[in-house]
mmCIF file of C-alpha atoms in Angstrom:
data_model
loop_
_atom_site.group_PDB
_atom_site.id
_atom_site.type_symbol
_atom_site.label_atom_id
_atom_site.label_comp_id
_atom_site.label_asym_id
_atom_site.label_seq_id
_atom_site.Cartn_x
_atom_site.Cartn_y
_atom_site.Cartn_z
ATOM 1 C CA MET U 1 -2.368 -15.965 37.732
ATOM 2 C CA LYS U 2 1.028 -16.833 36.836
ATOM 3 C CA CYS U 3 2.648 -15.930 33.175
ATOM 4 C CA ILE U 4 5.354 -17.617 31.666
ATOM 5 C CA ALA U 5 7.820 -16.965 28.699
ATOM 6 C CA TYR U 6 9.932 -18.751 26.969
ATOM 7 C CA VAL U 7 12.231 -18.744 23.454
ATOM 8 C CA SER U 8 13.120 -22.303 22.343
ATOM 9 C CA ARG U 9 15.287 -23.723 18.744
ATOM 10 C CA VAL U 10 12.643 -25.174 15.948
ATOM 11 C CA PRO U 11 14.894 -28.420 15.877
ATOM 12 C CA ILE U 12 17.210 -28.986 12.561
ATOM 13 C CA SER U 13 15.207 -30.299 9.796
ATOM 14 C CA ASP U 14 16.484 -33.013 7.033
ATOM 15 C CA ARG U 15 17.706 -30.002 5.169
ATOM 16 C CA THR U 16 20.390 -28.763 8.059
ATOM 17 C CA ILE U 17 18.189 -25.819 8.239
ATOM 18 C CA ARG U 18 15.855 -24.915 11.022
ATOM 19 C CA MET U 19 12.258 -24.180 10.076
ATOM 20 C CA PRO U 20 8.726 -23.303 11.688
ATOM 21 C CA THR U 21 6.823 -26.593 10.082
ATOM 22 C CA GLY U 22 5.057 -27.132 13.659
ATOM 23 C CA LEU U 23 3.977 -23.325 13.765
ATOM 24 C CA SER U 24 0.198 -24.125 12.707
ATOM 25 C CA ASP U 25 0.058 -27.199 14.345
ATOM 26 C CA ILE U 26 0.455 -25.752 17.135
ATOM 27 C CA VAL U 27 -1.566 -22.309 16.577
ATOM 28 C CA SER U 28 -4.706 -24.437 15.715
ATOM 29 C CA VAL U 29 -4.102 -26.765 19.055
ATOM 30 C CA SER U 30 -3.349 -23.739 20.995
ATOM 31 C CA ARG U 31 -6.898 -21.751 19.478
ATOM 32 C CA LYS U 32 -8.959 -25.224 20.644
ATOM 33 C CA HIS U 33 -7.627 -25.666 24.446
ATOM 34 C CA ASN U 34 -6.204 -22.239 26.113
ATOM 35 C CA PRO U 35 -9.979 -20.893 25.833
ATOM 36 C CA LYS U 36 -11.037 -23.300 28.176
ATOM 37 C CA SER U 37 -7.997 -23.465 30.203
ATOM 38 C CA GLN U 38 -8.074 -19.321 30.483
ATOM 39 C CA ILE U 39 -4.830 -19.253 28.492
ATOM 40 C CA THR U 40 -3.669 -15.881 26.251
ATOM 41 C CA GLY U 41 -0.923 -15.628 25.099
ATOM 42 C CA ILE U 42 1.619 -14.555 21.753
ATOM 43 C CA ILE U 43 3.314 -16.461 19.823
ATOM 44 C CA SER U 44 6.148 -15.442 17.517
ATOM 45 C CA TYR U 45 9.003 -16.916 14.921
ATOM 46 C CA ARG U 46 12.072 -15.104 14.187
ATOM 47 C CA GLU U 47 15.844 -16.908 12.741
ATOM 48 C CA GLY U 48 15.312 -20.459 14.000
ATOM 49 C CA GLN U 49 13.512 -19.597 16.985
ATOM 50 C CA TYR U 50 9.485 -19.458 18.450
ATOM 51 C CA LEU U 51 9.445 -16.847 20.676
ATOM 52 C CA GLN U 52 5.966 -17.072 22.924
ATOM 53 C CA VAL U 53 3.969 -15.992 26.399
ATOM 54 C CA LEU U 54 1.680 -17.310 28.299
ATOM 55 C CA GLU U 55 -0.991 -16.805 31.142
ATOM 56 C CA GLY U 56 -3.429 -18.303 32.867
ATOM 57 C CA PRO U 57 -4.360 -19.906 36.620
ATOM 58 C CA TYR U 58 -0.865 -21.750 38.079
ATOM 59 C CA LEU U 59 -1.872 -25.290 37.259
ATOM 60 C CA GLU U 60 -3.222 -24.789 33.585
ATOM 61 C CA VAL U 61 0.155 -22.838 32.811
ATOM 62 C CA ASP U 62 2.783 -25.551 33.894
ATOM 63 C CA LYS U 63 0.537 -28.092 32.125
ATOM 64 C CA LEU U 64 1.256 -26.754 29.072
ATOM 65 C CA MET U 65 4.673 -25.702 29.556
ATOM 66 C CA SER U 66 5.124 -29.321 30.800
ATOM 67 C CA LYS U 67 3.655 -30.604 27.703
ATOM 68 C CA ILE U 68 5.928 -27.745 25.607
ATOM 69 C CA ALA U 69 8.839 -29.102 28.005
ATOM 70 C CA SER U 70 8.767 -32.928 26.455
ATOM 71 C CA ASP U 71 7.121 -31.465 22.670
ATOM 72 C CA PRO U 72 10.129 -32.878 19.719
ATOM 73 C CA ARG U 73 9.074 -29.683 18.026
ATOM 74 C CA HIS U 74 11.071 -27.166 21.005
ATOM 75 C CA GLU U 75 14.144 -27.578 21.475
ATOM 76 C CA ASP U 76 17.235 -25.818 24.168
ATOM 77 C CA LEU U 77 13.750 -24.157 25.104
ATOM 78 C CA TRP U 78 14.670 -21.121 27.947
ATOM 79 C CA VAL U 79 12.270 -20.268 29.792
ATOM 80 C CA PHE U 80 13.250 -16.181 30.546
ATOM 81 C CA LEU U 81 9.870 -15.050 32.670
ATOM 82 C CA ASP U 82 8.035 -17.013 34.849
ATOM 83 C CA VAL U 83 6.417 -14.152 37.046
ATOM 84 C CA ARG U 84 2.720 -14.112 39.151
ATOM 85 C CA VAL U 85 0.487 -11.512 37.560
ATOM 86 C CA ILE U 86 -2.500 -9.223 38.587
ATOM 87 C CA LYS U 87 -3.699 -8.447 34.780
ATOM 88 C CA ARG U 88 -3.191 -9.945 31.781
ATOM 89 C CA SER U 89 -0.965 -8.034 29.100
ATOM 90 C CA PHE U 90 -2.964 -9.971 26.026
ATOM 91 C CA ASN U 91 -6.148 -10.600 26.107
ATOM 92 C CA ASN U 92 -7.433 -12.683 23.097
ATOM 93 C CA TRP U 93 -7.978 -16.009 23.835
ATOM 94 C CA ALA U 94 -6.533 -17.609 21.670
ATOM 95 C CA VAL U 95 -3.102 -17.501 21.505
ATOM 96 C CA SER U 96 -1.877 -15.227 18.769
ATOM 97 C CA VAL U 97 0.209 -15.470 16.559
ATOM 98 C CA PHE U 98 2.948 -12.114 15.828
ATOM 99 C CA ASP U 99 4.764 -11.309 12.111
ATOM 100 C CA PHE U 100 6.617 -8.519 14.615
ATOM 101 C CA VAL U 101 5.649 -8.801 17.860
ATOM 102 C CA ASP U 102 8.083 -5.547 19.164
ATOM 103 C CA GLN U 103 5.099 -3.348 17.419
ATOM 104 C CA GLY U 104 2.232 -3.618 19.497
ATOM 105 C CA ASN U 105 1.464 -1.294 22.142
ATOM 106 C CA PHE U 106 -0.112 -3.876 24.153
ATOM 107 C CA PHE U 107 3.799 -5.764 23.516
ATOM 108 C CA ASN U 108 5.877 -2.834 24.382
ATOM 109 C CA ALA U 109 4.186 -1.990 28.170
ATOM 110 C CA PHE U 110 5.090 -6.288 28.239
ATOM 111 C CA ILE U 111 8.279 -5.164 27.854
ATOM 112 C CA GLU U 112 8.001 -2.641 29.497
ATOM 113 C CA ASN U 113 6.516 -3.869 32.639
ATOM 114 C CA ASN U 114 8.856 -6.928 33.382
ATOM 115 C CA SER U 115 12.203 -4.526 32.030
ATOM 116 C CA ALA U 116 14.083 -5.396 34.939
ATOM 117 C CA VAL U 117 14.221 -9.227 34.565
ATOM 118 C CA LEU U 118 15.412 -8.128 30.978
ATOM 119 C CA ASN U 119 17.703 -5.529 32.019
ATOM 120 C CA SER U 120 19.180 -8.536 33.932
ATOM 121 C CA PHE U 121 20.376 -10.952 31.390
ATOM 122 C CA ASN U 122 24.322 -11.398 30.649
ATOM 123 C CA GLU U 123 25.235 -10.584 26.566
ATOM 124 C CA TYR U 124 24.371 -14.381 26.487
ATOM 125 C CA GLN U 125 21.291 -14.220 26.305
ATOM 126 C CA GLN U 126 20.898 -10.748 25.198
ATOM 127 C CA ARG U 127 21.994 -12.238 21.963
ATOM 128 C CA ARG U 128 19.722 -15.036 22.452
ATOM 129 C CA ILE U 129 16.848 -13.272 22.682
ATOM 130 C CA GLN U 130 17.625 -10.479 20.674
ATOM 131 C CA PRO U 131 15.612 -11.626 17.505
ATOM 132 C CA PHE U 132 12.169 -10.709 19.885
ATOM 133 C CA ILE U 133 13.440 -7.903 22.368
ATOM 134 C CA ASP U 134 15.919 -5.530 21.860
ATOM 135 C CA ILE U 135 17.125 -5.311 24.848
ATOM 136 C CA LYS U 136 18.325 -2.082 24.574
ATOM 137 C CA LYS U 137 14.678 -0.672 24.059
ATOM 138 C CA SER U 138 14.198 -1.458 26.902
ATOM 139 C CA ASP U 139 16.733 -0.188 29.607
ATOM 140 C CA THR U 140 13.579 2.003 30.181
ATOM 141 C CA VAL U 141 12.080 1.396 34.741
ATOM 142 C CA PRO U 142 8.157 0.591 34.739
ATOM 143 C CA GLU U 143 5.298 3.909 34.289
ATOM 144 C CA LYS U 144 5.414 3.256 38.088
ATOM 145 C CA TYR U 145 8.409 2.954 39.824
ATOM 146 C CA TYR U 146 8.599 7.264 40.652
ATOM 147 C CA GLU U 147 5.712 6.364 42.341
ATOM 148 C CA GLY U 148 4.927 6.986 46.092
ATOM 149 C CA LYS U 149 9.515 8.155 45.845
ATOM 150 C CA ASP U 150 10.364 11.132 46.866
ATOM 151 C CA LEU U 151 12.958 12.907 43.794
ATOM 152 C CA ARG U 152 15.718 15.299 43.749
ATOM 153 C CA LEU U 153 17.568 16.594 40.946
ATOM 154 C CA LEU U 154 21.397 16.548 41.594
ATOM 155 C CA ALA U 155 22.407 18.905 39.076
ATOM 156 C CA TRP U 156 20.356 21.022 36.322
ATOM 157 C CA PRO U 157 19.953 19.636 32.325
ATOM 158 C CA ASP U 158 20.735 21.792 28.965
ATOM 159 C CA LEU U 159 17.681 23.595 28.726
ATOM 160 C CA ASN U 160 18.833 25.195 26.263
ATOM 161 C CA ASN U 161 17.795 22.355 23.903
ATOM 162 C CA GLU U 162 14.655 22.081 25.433
ATOM 163 C CA SER U 163 11.184 23.329 23.378
ATOM 164 C CA GLN U 164 9.119 24.687 26.950
ATOM 165 C CA PRO U 165 13.003 25.918 29.257
ATOM 166 C CA GLN U 166 10.592 28.207 31.343
ATOM 167 C CA MET U 167 8.450 24.922 32.860
ATOM 168 C CA MET U 168 11.834 22.768 32.912
ATOM 169 C CA MET U 169 13.335 25.479 34.505
ATOM 170 C CA ASN U 170 10.411 26.033 37.096
ATOM 171 C CA LEU U 171 10.486 22.249 37.207
ATOM 172 C CA CYS U 172 13.965 22.037 38.134
ATOM 173 C CA ILE U 173 13.729 24.744 40.619
ATOM 174 C CA LYS U 174 10.877 22.673 42.763
ATOM 175 C CA LEU U 175 12.963 19.518 42.567
ATOM 176 C CA THR U 176 16.315 21.369 43.609
ATOM 177 C CA LYS U 177 15.880 22.757 47.255
ATOM 178 C CA LYS U 178 14.917 19.439 48.939
ATOM 179 C CA PRO U 179 13.479 16.690 47.437
ATOM 180 C CA TYR U 180 9.881 17.094 45.965
ATOM 181 C CA SER U 181 6.936 13.798 46.303
ATOM 182 C CA PHE U 182 6.803 12.269 42.761
ATOM 183 C CA ASN U 183 3.424 11.872 42.942
ATOM 184 C CA ALA U 184 2.166 15.563 43.572
ATOM 185 C CA LEU U 185 4.549 16.426 41.165
ATOM 186 C CA ALA U 186 2.055 14.429 38.847
ATOM 187 C CA ASP U 187 -0.847 15.021 40.532
ATOM 188 C CA SER U 188 -0.281 18.994 39.951
ATOM 189 C CA GLY U 189 -1.070 19.225 36.431
ATOM 190 C CA ASP U 190 1.658 21.714 36.308
ATOM 191 C CA PHE U 191 4.012 19.694 33.926
ATOM 192 C CA GLY U 192 1.982 18.032 32.093
ATOM 193 C CA SER U 193 -0.144 14.453 31.766
ATOM 194 C CA HIS U 194 0.994 11.561 34.453
ATOM 195 C CA HIS U 195 2.838 9.859 31.667
ATOM 196 C CA GLN U 196 5.427 12.840 30.615
ATOM 197 C CA VAL U 197 6.085 14.221 34.024
ATOM 198 C CA THR U 198 6.947 10.038 33.701
ATOM 199 C CA GLN U 199 8.833 10.882 30.614
ATOM 200 C CA ILE U 200 10.976 13.613 31.750
ATOM 201 C CA ILE U 201 11.774 11.905 34.939
ATOM 202 C CA ARG U 202 12.762 9.414 32.665
ATOM 203 C CA GLU U 203 14.965 11.302 31.064
ATOM 204 C CA PHE U 204 16.579 13.188 34.495
ATOM 205 C CA ASP U 205 17.241 10.041 35.475
ATOM 206 C CA ARG U 206 19.559 8.163 32.028
ATOM 207 C CA LEU U 207 21.256 11.140 32.108
ATOM 208 C CA GLY U 208 22.304 10.466 36.140
ATOM 209 C CA LEU U 209 21.118 14.003 37.675
ATOM 210 C CA LEU U 210 18.610 12.389 39.795
ATOM 211 C CA SER U 211 17.979 10.448 42.986
ATOM 212 C CA VAL U 212 15.443 8.550 44.003
ATOM 213 C CA THR U 213 14.629 8.091 47.288
ATOM 214 C CA GLU U 214 11.839 6.412 48.824
ATOM 215 C CA ALA U 215 9.112 8.703 50.496
ATOM 216 C CA ALA U 216 10.055 9.897 54.363
ATOM 217 C CA PRO U 217 6.611 8.702 56.269
ATOM 218 C CA ILE U 218 4.419 11.365 57.381
ATOM 219 C CA HIS U 219 4.420 11.467 61.879
ATOM 220 C CA GLU U 220 1.908 13.451 62.876
ATOM 221 C CA GLN U 221 2.522 15.661 64.880
ATOM 222 C CA THR U 222 1.104 15.531 68.732
ATOM 223 C CA VAL U 223 0.976 18.772 70.651
ATOM 224 C CA ASN U 224 2.391 18.268 73.775
ATOM 225 C CA GLU U 225 0.176 19.353 77.573
ATOM 226 C CA LYS U 226 1.461 22.194 78.994
ATOM 227 C CA LYS U 227 2.421 21.068 83.024
ATOM 228 C CA PRO U 228 0.477 22.143 85.347
ATOM 229 C CA ASN U 229 3.341 25.857 86.876
ATOM 230 C CA LYS U 230 4.420 23.990 90.533
ATOM 231 C CA PHE U 231 4.075 27.798 92.317
ATOM 232 C CA TYR U 232 0.537 28.908 90.546
ATOM 233 C CA GLY U 233 -1.249 24.576 91.764
ATOM 234 C CA ALA U 234 0.878 25.782 96.050
ATOM 235 C CA ILE U 235 -1.238 29.416 95.724
ATOM 236 C CA LYS U 236 -4.747 28.392 94.128
ATOM 237 C CA LYS U 237 -4.308 25.137 96.643
ATOM 238 C CA PHE U 238 -3.672 28.099 99.645
ATOM 239 C CA LEU U 239 -6.464 29.904 99.179
ATOM 240 C CA GLY U 240 -8.950 26.750 98.008
ATOM 241 C CA MET U 241 -8.628 27.167 94.265
ATOM 242 C CA ARG U 242 -8.515 23.413 93.244
#
């Protein structure tokens, strides 16, 4: 399954303004055909532009995108995301119209899951997508980024403004001694839920206080067998003990 997201400009009308006159047709056709193609997603209009996210089987999504690219209701189309996905972000079989897509929790999750791509945009690309996605709000790493990683504090944060200074101090002590597994930290329950631990670690990372490294491989300890002492071996042989 794949996900494609794009923005396109609405063609200028006779009155030299951009009006989403084709939006209702786009939505009605999508709601008719997309369930058959197993395509889900959203569409939104802002400031003379459409933003649309499409999810579904590779072939079906590519076929639909080819139609959209040649559709006169779109111009200056920019596909900013074309990735393989395992899980859908939008489960509604009818492509939904969003007036304020950034207010939906699942849209926020969509942004977070693709933050690496969004944060790579240059200044022009950021301005192009700004009506729909505030890149400044998506500068956090994905929820699962720290899983399987070792963490170590390079410096302590200011604990004077913390609501739970003792807990934060305990956490800082744990992360200062040596690299510590994020998984073990989150699973311990000593510092809140998995999500709460992630938020704390993210803030450390944002402040430049954190070192994040791949977890060191676990080596199984092998027991070295003692080599027989040659002298005692010779005595045993002389006495006929072996």
